[in-house]
């Protein structure tokens, strides 16, 4: 039977993959329909990196490596939130577009932080 945190890791893997797909689609929309290339490219890089790093963390060579990869995923997720907020405040995203993808990014960030914290606590006990 999988532990609570193992289930959380699987949920995180699925959510981060779905988030990456949304980011790619948002990038296509912003570059094709809104002629925005700079901010959206930054978001594309950070937003797709989150899922890649989470996948990498599942093949970590040690607990320390796992924690390190999740820490980088956390930074990339937080950076993605920054670009999403910037796109919204410069009127490239509507309120509905912003709220939907922003909430998803916040949810992923909270899960990453929860898993990281749990692993750090267990590492020091």
CSV table of N, CA and C in Angstrom, one decimal:
chain,number,residue,atom,x,y,z
A,1,UNK,N,0.8,-1.2,0.0
A,1,UNK,CA,0.0,0.0,0.0
A,1,UNK,C,0.9,1.3,0.0
A,2,UNK,N,0.5,2.2,-0.8
A,2,UNK,CA,1.3,3.4,-0.9
A,2,UNK,C,1.1,4.4,0.2
A,3,UNK,N,2.1,5.0,0.7
A,3,UNK,CA,2.0,6.0,1.8
A,3,UNK,C,1.3,7.2,1.3
A,4,UNK,N,0.9,8.1,2.2
A,4,UNK,CA,0.3,9.4,1.9
A,4,UNK,C,1.3,10.2,1.0
A,5,UNK,N,2.5,10.2,1.3
A,5,UNK,CA,3.5,11.0,0.5
A,5,UNK,C,3.8,10.4,-0.8
A,6,UNK,N,3.8,9.1,-0.9
A,6,UNK,CA,4.0,8.5,-2.2
A,6,UNK,C,2.8,8.8,-3.2
A,7,UNK,N,1.6,8.8,-2.6
A,7,UNK,CA,0.4,9.2,-3.4
A,7,UNK,C,0.5,10.7,-3.8
A,8,UNK,N,1.0,11.5,-2.9
A,8,UNK,CA,1.2,12.9,-3.2
A,8,UNK,C,2.2,13.1,-4.3
A,9,UNK,N,3.2,12.3,-4.3
A,9,UNK,CA,4.2,12.4,-5.4
A,9,UNK,C,3.6,12.0,-6.8
A,10,UNK,N,2.7,11.0,-6.8
A,10,UNK,CA,2.1,10.6,-8.0
A,10,UNK,C,1.1,11.7,-8.5
A,11,UNK,N,0.4,12.3,-7.6
A,11,UNK,CA,-0.5,13.4,-7.9
A,11,UNK,C,0.3,14.6,-8.4
A,12,UNK,N,1.4,14.8,-7.8
A,12,UNK,CA,2.3,15.9,-8.3
A,12,UNK,C,2.8,15.7,-9.7
A,13,UNK,N,3.2,14.4,-9.9
A,13,UNK,CA,3.7,14.1,-11.3
A,13,UNK,C,2.6,14.4,-12.3
A,14,UNK,N,1.4,13.9,-12.1
A,14,UNK,CA,0.3,14.1,-13.0
A,14,UNK,C,-0.1,15.6,-13.1
A,15,UNK,N,-0.1,16.3,-12.0
A,15,UNK,CA,-0.5,17.7,-12.1
A,15,UNK,C,0.6,18.6,-12.8
A,16,UNK,N,1.8,18.2,-12.6
A,16,UNK,CA,2.9,19.0,-13.2
A,16,UNK,C,2.9,18.7,-14.7
A,17,UNK,N,2.6,17.5,-15.1
A,17,UNK,CA,2.5,17.2,-16.6
A,17,UNK,C,1.3,18.0,-17.2
A,18,UNK,N,0.2,18.0,-16.5
A,18,UNK,CA,-1.0,18.8,-17.1
A,18,UNK,C,-0.7,20.2,-17.1
A,19,UNK,N,0.0,20.7,-16.1
A,19,UNK,CA,0.4,22.1,-16.0
A,19,UNK,C,1.4,22.5,-17.2
A,20,UNK,N,2.3,21.6,-17.5
A,20,UNK,CA,3.2,21.8,-18.6
A,20,UNK,C,2.4,21.9,-20.0
A,21,UNK,N,1.4,21.1,-20.1
A,21,UNK,CA,0.6,21.1,-21.3
A,21,UNK,C,-0.1,22.5,-21.4
A,22,UNK,N,-0.7,22.9,-20.3
A,22,UNK,CA,-1.3,24.2,-20.3
A,22,UNK,C,-0.4,25.3,-20.6
A,23,UNK,N,0.8,25.2,-20.1
A,23,UNK,CA,1.8,26.3,-20.3
A,23,UNK,C,2.2,26.3,-21.8
A,24,UNK,N,2.4,25.1,-22.4
A,24,UNK,CA,2.7,25.1,-23.9
A,24,UNK,C,1.5,25.7,-24.7
A,25,UNK,N,0.3,25.3,-24.3
A,25,UNK,CA,-0.9,25.9,-25.0
A,25,UNK,C,-1.0,27.4,-24.8
A,26,UNK,N,-0.7,27.9,-23.6
A,26,UNK,CA,-0.7,29.3,-23.4
A,26,UNK,C,0.4,30.0,-24.2
A,27,UNK,N,1.6,29.4,-24.2
A,27,UNK,CA,2.6,30.0,-25.1
A,27,UNK,C,2.2,30.1,-26.5
A,28,UNK,N,1.6,29.1,-27.0
A,28,UNK,CA,1.1,29.1,-28.4
A,28,UNK,C,0.1,30.2,-28.6
A,29,UNK,N,-0.8,30.3,-27.7
A,29,UNK,CA,-1.8,31.4,-27.8
A,29,UNK,C,-1.2,32.8,-27.7
A,30,UNK,N,-0.3,33.0,-26.7
A,30,UNK,CA,0.3,34.3,-26.6
A,30,UNK,C,1.2,34.7,-27.8
A,31,UNK,N,1.9,33.7,-28.3
A,31,UNK,CA,2.8,34.1,-29.4
A,31,UNK,C,2.0,34.2,-30.7
A,32,UNK,N,1.0,33.4,-30.9
A,32,UNK,CA,0.3,33.4,-32.2
A,32,UNK,C,-0.8,34.5,-32.2
A,33,UNK,N,-1.6,34.6,-31.1
A,33,UNK,CA,-2.7,35.5,-31.1
A,33,UNK,C,-2.5,36.9,-30.5
A,34,UNK,N,-1.5,36.9,-29.6
A,34,UNK,CA,-1.3,38.2,-28.9
A,34,UNK,C,0.1,38.8,-29.3
A,35,UNK,N,0.9,38.1,-30.1
A,35,UNK,CA,2.2,38.6,-30.6
A,35,UNK,C,3.1,38.9,-29.4
A,36,UNK,N,3.0,38.1,-28.3
A,36,UNK,CA,3.9,38.3,-27.2
A,36,UNK,C,4.9,37.1,-27.2
A,37,UNK,N,6.2,37.4,-27.2
A,37,UNK,CA,7.2,36.4,-27.4
A,37,UNK,C,8.2,36.3,-26.2
A,38,UNK,N,8.5,37.4,-25.6
A,38,UNK,CA,9.5,37.4,-24.6
A,38,UNK,C,9.1,36.8,-23.2
A,39,UNK,N,8.0,37.3,-22.7
A,39,UNK,CA,7.5,36.8,-21.4
A,39,UNK,C,7.0,35.4,-21.5
A,40,UNK,N,6.3,35.2,-22.6
A,40,UNK,CA,5.8,33.8,-22.8
A,40,UNK,C,6.9,32.8,-22.9
A,41,UNK,N,8.0,33.1,-23.5
A,41,UNK,CA,9.1,32.2,-23.7
A,41,UNK,C,9.7,31.9,-22.3
A,42,UNK,N,9.8,32.9,-21.5
A,42,UNK,CA,10.3,32.7,-20.1
A,42,UNK,C,9.4,31.7,-19.4
A,43,UNK,N,8.1,32.0,-19.5
A,43,UNK,CA,7.1,31.1,-18.9
A,43,UNK,C,7.2,29.7,-19.4
A,44,UNK,N,7.3,29.5,-20.7
A,44,UNK,CA,7.5,28.2,-21.3
A,44,UNK,C,8.6,27.4,-20.7
A,45,UNK,N,9.7,28.1,-20.5
A,45,UNK,CA,10.9,27.5,-20.0
A,45,UNK,C,10.7,27.0,-18.5
A,46,UNK,N,10.2,28.0,-17.7
A,46,UNK,CA,10.1,27.6,-16.3
A,46,UNK,C,8.9,26.7,-16.0
A,47,UNK,N,7.8,26.9,-16.8
A,47,UNK,CA,6.6,26.1,-16.6
A,47,UNK,C,6.8,24.6,-17.0
A,48,UNK,N,7.5,24.4,-18.0
A,48,UNK,CA,7.8,23.0,-18.4
A,48,UNK,C,8.9,22.4,-17.6
A,49,UNK,N,9.8,23.2,-17.0
A,49,UNK,CA,10.9,22.6,-16.2
A,49,UNK,C,10.3,22.0,-14.9
A,50,UNK,N,9.2,22.5,-14.4
A,50,UNK,CA,8.7,22.0,-13.2
A,50,UNK,C,8.4,20.5,-13.3
A,51,UNK,N,7.7,20.0,-14.3
A,51,UNK,CA,7.4,18.6,-14.5
A,51,UNK,C,8.6,17.8,-14.7
A,52,UNK,N,9.5,18.4,-15.5
A,52,UNK,CA,10.8,17.6,-15.9
A,52,UNK,C,11.6,17.4,-14.6
A,53,UNK,N,11.7,18.4,-13.7
A,53,UNK,CA,12.4,18.2,-12.5
A,53,UNK,C,11.8,17.2,-11.5
A,54,UNK,N,10.4,17.3,-11.5
A,54,UNK,CA,9.7,16.3,-10.7
A,54,UNK,C,10.0,14.9,-11.2
A,55,UNK,N,10.0,14.7,-12.5
A,55,UNK,CA,10.3,13.4,-13.0
A,55,UNK,C,11.7,13.0,-12.7
A,56,UNK,N,12.6,13.9,-12.8
A,56,UNK,CA,14.0,13.7,-12.4
A,56,UNK,C,14.1,13.3,-10.9
A,57,UNK,N,13.4,13.9,-10.1
A,57,UNK,CA,13.4,13.7,-8.6
A,57,UNK,C,13.0,12.2,-8.3
A,58,UNK,N,12.1,11.7,-9.2
A,58,UNK,CA,11.7,10.3,-8.9
A,58,UNK,C,12.8,9.3,-9.2
A,59,UNK,N,13.8,9.7,-9.9
A,59,UNK,CA,15.0,8.8,-10.2
A,59,UNK,C,16.2,9.3,-9.5
A,60,UNK,N,16.0,10.0,-8.4
A,60,UNK,CA,17.1,10.6,-7.6
A,60,UNK,C,18.0,9.4,-7.1
A,61,UNK,N,19.3,9.8,-7.0
A,61,UNK,CA,20.3,8.8,-6.5
A,61,UNK,C,20.3,8.7,-5.0
A,62,UNK,N,19.8,9.7,-4.3
A,62,UNK,CA,19.8,9.7,-2.8
A,62,UNK,C,18.6,10.6,-2.4
A,63,UNK,N,18.4,10.6,-1.0
A,63,UNK,CA,17.4,11.5,-0.5
A,63,UNK,C,17.8,12.9,-0.7
A,64,UNK,N,19.1,13.2,-0.5
A,64,UNK,CA,19.6,14.5,-0.7
A,64,UNK,C,19.4,15.0,-2.1
A,65,UNK,N,19.6,14.1,-3.1
A,65,UNK,CA,19.4,14.4,-4.5
A,65,UNK,C,17.9,14.7,-4.8
A,66,UNK,N,17.1,13.9,-4.2
A,66,UNK,CA,15.6,14.0,-4.3
A,66,UNK,C,15.2,15.4,-3.8
A,67,UNK,N,15.6,15.8,-2.6
A,67,UNK,CA,15.3,17.0,-2.0
A,67,UNK,C,15.8,18.2,-2.9
A,68,UNK,N,17.0,18.0,-3.4
A,68,UNK,CA,17.6,19.1,-4.2
A,68,UNK,C,16.8,19.3,-5.5
A,69,UNK,N,16.4,18.2,-6.2
A,69,UNK,CA,15.7,18.3,-7.4
A,69,UNK,C,14.3,18.9,-7.2
A,70,UNK,N,13.7,18.6,-6.0
A,70,UNK,CA,12.4,19.2,-5.7
A,70,UNK,C,12.6,20.7,-5.4
A,71,UNK,N,13.7,21.0,-4.8
A,71,UNK,CA,14.0,22.4,-4.5
A,71,UNK,C,14.1,23.3,-5.8
A,72,UNK,N,14.7,22.7,-6.8
A,72,UNK,CA,14.8,23.4,-8.0
A,72,UNK,C,13.4,23.5,-8.7
A,73,UNK,N,12.6,22.4,-8.6
A,73,UNK,CA,11.3,22.4,-9.2
A,73,UNK,C,10.5,23.5,-8.5
A,74,UNK,N,10.6,23.6,-7.2
A,74,UNK,CA,9.9,24.7,-6.4
A,74,UNK,C,10.3,26.0,-6.9
A,75,UNK,N,11.6,26.3,-7.2
A,75,UNK,CA,12.0,27.6,-7.7
A,75,UNK,C,11.4,27.8,-9.1
A,76,UNK,N,11.4,26.8,-9.9
A,76,UNK,CA,10.9,27.0,-11.3
A,76,UNK,C,9.4,27.3,-11.2
A,77,UNK,N,8.7,26.6,-10.3
A,77,UNK,CA,7.3,26.8,-10.2
A,77,UNK,C,7.0,28.3,-9.7
A,78,UNK,N,7.8,28.7,-8.7
A,78,UNK,CA,7.6,30.1,-8.2
A,78,UNK,C,7.9,31.1,-9.3
A,79,UNK,N,8.9,30.8,-10.1
A,79,UNK,CA,9.3,31.7,-11.3
A,79,UNK,C,8.1,31.7,-12.3
A,80,UNK,N,7.5,30.6,-12.5
A,80,UNK,CA,6.3,30.5,-13.4
A,80,UNK,C,5.2,31.4,-12.9
A,81,UNK,N,5.0,31.3,-11.6
A,81,UNK,CA,4.0,32.2,-11.0
A,81,UNK,C,4.3,33.7,-11.2
A,82,UNK,N,5.5,34.0,-11.1
A,82,UNK,CA,6.0,35.4,-11.4
A,82,UNK,C,5.6,35.8,-12.8
A,83,UNK,N,5.9,35.0,-13.8
A,83,UNK,CA,5.7,35.3,-15.2
A,83,UNK,C,4.1,35.3,-15.5
A,84,UNK,N,3.4,34.4,-14.9
A,84,UNK,CA,1.9,34.5,-15.0
A,84,UNK,C,1.4,35.8,-14.5
A,85,UNK,N,1.8,36.2,-13.3
A,85,UNK,CA,1.4,37.4,-12.7
A,85,UNK,C,1.8,38.6,-13.6
A,86,UNK,N,3.0,38.6,-14.1
A,86,UNK,CA,3.4,39.7,-15.0
A,86,UNK,C,2.6,39.8,-16.3
A,87,UNK,N,2.3,38.6,-16.9
A,87,UNK,CA,1.4,38.6,-18.1
A,87,UNK,C,0.0,39.1,-17.8
A,88,UNK,N,-0.5,38.8,-16.6
A,88,UNK,CA,-1.8,39.3,-16.2
A,88,UNK,C,-1.8,40.8,-16.0
A,89,UNK,N,-0.8,41.3,-15.3
A,89,UNK,CA,-0.7,42.7,-14.9
A,89,UNK,C,-0.4,43.6,-16.1
A,90,UNK,N,0.1,43.0,-17.2
A,90,UNK,CA,0.4,43.7,-18.4
A,90,UNK,C,-0.7,43.5,-19.5
A,91,UNK,N,-1.8,42.9,-19.0
A,91,UNK,CA,-3.0,42.7,-19.8
A,91,UNK,C,-2.9,41.7,-21.0
A,92,UNK,N,-1.9,40.8,-20.9
A,92,UNK,CA,-1.9,39.7,-21.9
A,92,UNK,C,-2.8,38.5,-21.5
A,93,UNK,N,-3.2,38.4,-20.2
A,93,UNK,CA,-4.1,37.4,-19.7
A,93,UNK,C,-5.3,38.1,-19.2
A,94,UNK,N,-6.5,37.5,-19.4
A,94,UNK,CA,-7.7,37.9,-18.8
A,94,UNK,C,-7.8,37.4,-17.4
A,95,UNK,N,-8.7,38.0,-16.6
A,95,UNK,CA,-8.9,37.5,-15.2
A,95,UNK,C,-9.1,36.0,-15.1
A,96,UNK,N,-10.0,35.5,-16.0
A,96,UNK,CA,-10.3,34.1,-16.0
A,96,UNK,C,-9.1,33.2,-16.3
A,97,UNK,N,-8.4,33.6,-17.4
A,97,UNK,CA,-7.2,32.9,-17.8
A,97,UNK,C,-6.2,32.9,-16.7
A,98,UNK,N,-6.0,34.1,-16.1
A,98,UNK,CA,-5.0,34.2,-15.0
A,98,UNK,C,-5.4,33.4,-13.8
A,99,UNK,N,-6.6,33.5,-13.3
A,99,UNK,CA,-7.0,32.8,-12.1
A,99,UNK,C,-6.9,31.3,-12.2
A,100,UNK,N,-7.2,30.8,-13.4
A,100,UNK,CA,-7.2,29.3,-13.6
A,100,UNK,C,-5.8,28.8,-13.5
A,101,UNK,N,-4.9,29.4,-14.3
A,101,UNK,CA,-3.5,28.8,-14.4
A,101,UNK,C,-2.7,29.2,-13.1
A,102,UNK,N,-3.0,30.4,-12.6
A,102,UNK,CA,-2.3,30.8,-11.4
A,102,UNK,C,-2.7,29.9,-10.2
A,103,UNK,N,-3.9,29.6,-10.1
A,103,UNK,CA,-4.4,28.7,-9.0
A,103,UNK,C,-3.7,27.3,-9.1
A,104,UNK,N,-3.6,26.8,-10.4
A,104,UNK,CA,-3.0,25.5,-10.6
A,104,UNK,C,-1.5,25.6,-10.2
A,105,UNK,N,-0.8,26.6,-10.6
A,105,UNK,CA,0.6,26.8,-10.2
A,105,UNK,C,0.8,26.9,-8.7
A,106,UNK,N,-0.1,27.6,-8.0
A,106,UNK,CA,0.0,27.7,-6.5
A,106,UNK,C,-0.2,26.3,-5.9
A,107,UNK,N,-1.2,25.6,-6.4
A,107,UNK,CA,-1.5,24.2,-5.9
A,107,UNK,C,-0.3,23.3,-6.0
A,108,UNK,N,0.4,23.4,-7.2
A,108,UNK,CA,1.6,22.6,-7.4
A,108,UNK,C,2.7,23.0,-6.5
A,109,UNK,N,2.9,24.3,-6.3
A,109,UNK,CA,3.9,24.8,-5.4
A,109,UNK,C,3.7,24.3,-4.0
A,110,UNK,N,2.4,24.3,-3.6
A,110,UNK,CA,2.1,23.9,-2.2
A,110,UNK,C,2.4,22.4,-2.0
A,111,UNK,N,2.1,21.6,-3.0
A,111,UNK,CA,2.4,20.2,-2.9
A,111,UNK,C,3.9,19.9,-2.9
A,112,UNK,N,4.7,20.6,-3.7
A,112,UNK,CA,6.1,20.5,-3.7
A,112,UNK,C,6.7,20.9,-2.4
A,113,UNK,N,6.2,22.0,-1.8
A,113,UNK,CA,6.7,22.4,-0.5
A,113,UNK,C,6.4,21.4,0.6
A,114,UNK,N,5.2,20.9,0.5
A,114,UNK,CA,4.8,19.9,1.5
A,114,UNK,C,5.7,18.6,1.4
A,115,UNK,N,5.9,18.1,0.3
A,115,UNK,CA,6.8,16.9,0.1
A,115,UNK,C,8.2,17.2,0.5
A,116,UNK,N,8.7,18.4,0.1
A,116,UNK,CA,10.1,18.8,0.5
A,116,UNK,C,10.2,18.9,2.0
A,117,UNK,N,9.3,19.6,2.6
A,117,UNK,CA,9.3,19.7,4.1
A,117,UNK,C,9.3,18.4,4.8
A,118,UNK,N,8.4,17.5,4.3
A,118,UNK,CA,8.3,16.2,4.9
A,118,UNK,C,9.6,15.4,4.8
A,119,UNK,N,10.2,15.5,3.6
A,119,UNK,CA,11.5,14.8,3.4
A,119,UNK,C,12.6,15.4,4.2
A,120,UNK,N,12.7,16.7,4.3
A,120,UNK,CA,13.7,17.3,5.1
A,120,UNK,C,13.6,16.9,6.6
A,121,UNK,N,12.3,16.9,7.1
A,121,UNK,CA,12.1,16.5,8.5
A,121,UNK,C,12.5,15.1,8.7
A,122,UNK,N,12.1,14.2,7.8
A,122,UNK,CA,12.5,12.8,7.9
A,122,UNK,C,14.0,12.6,7.8
A,123,UNK,N,14.6,13.4,7.0
A,123,UNK,CA,16.1,13.3,6.8
A,123,UNK,C,16.8,13.7,8.1
A,124,UNK,N,16.3,14.6,8.9
A,124,UNK,CA,17.0,15.0,10.1
A,124,UNK,C,16.5,14.3,11.4
A,125,UNK,N,15.5,13.4,11.3
A,125,UNK,CA,15.1,12.6,12.4
A,125,UNK,C,15.9,11.4,12.6
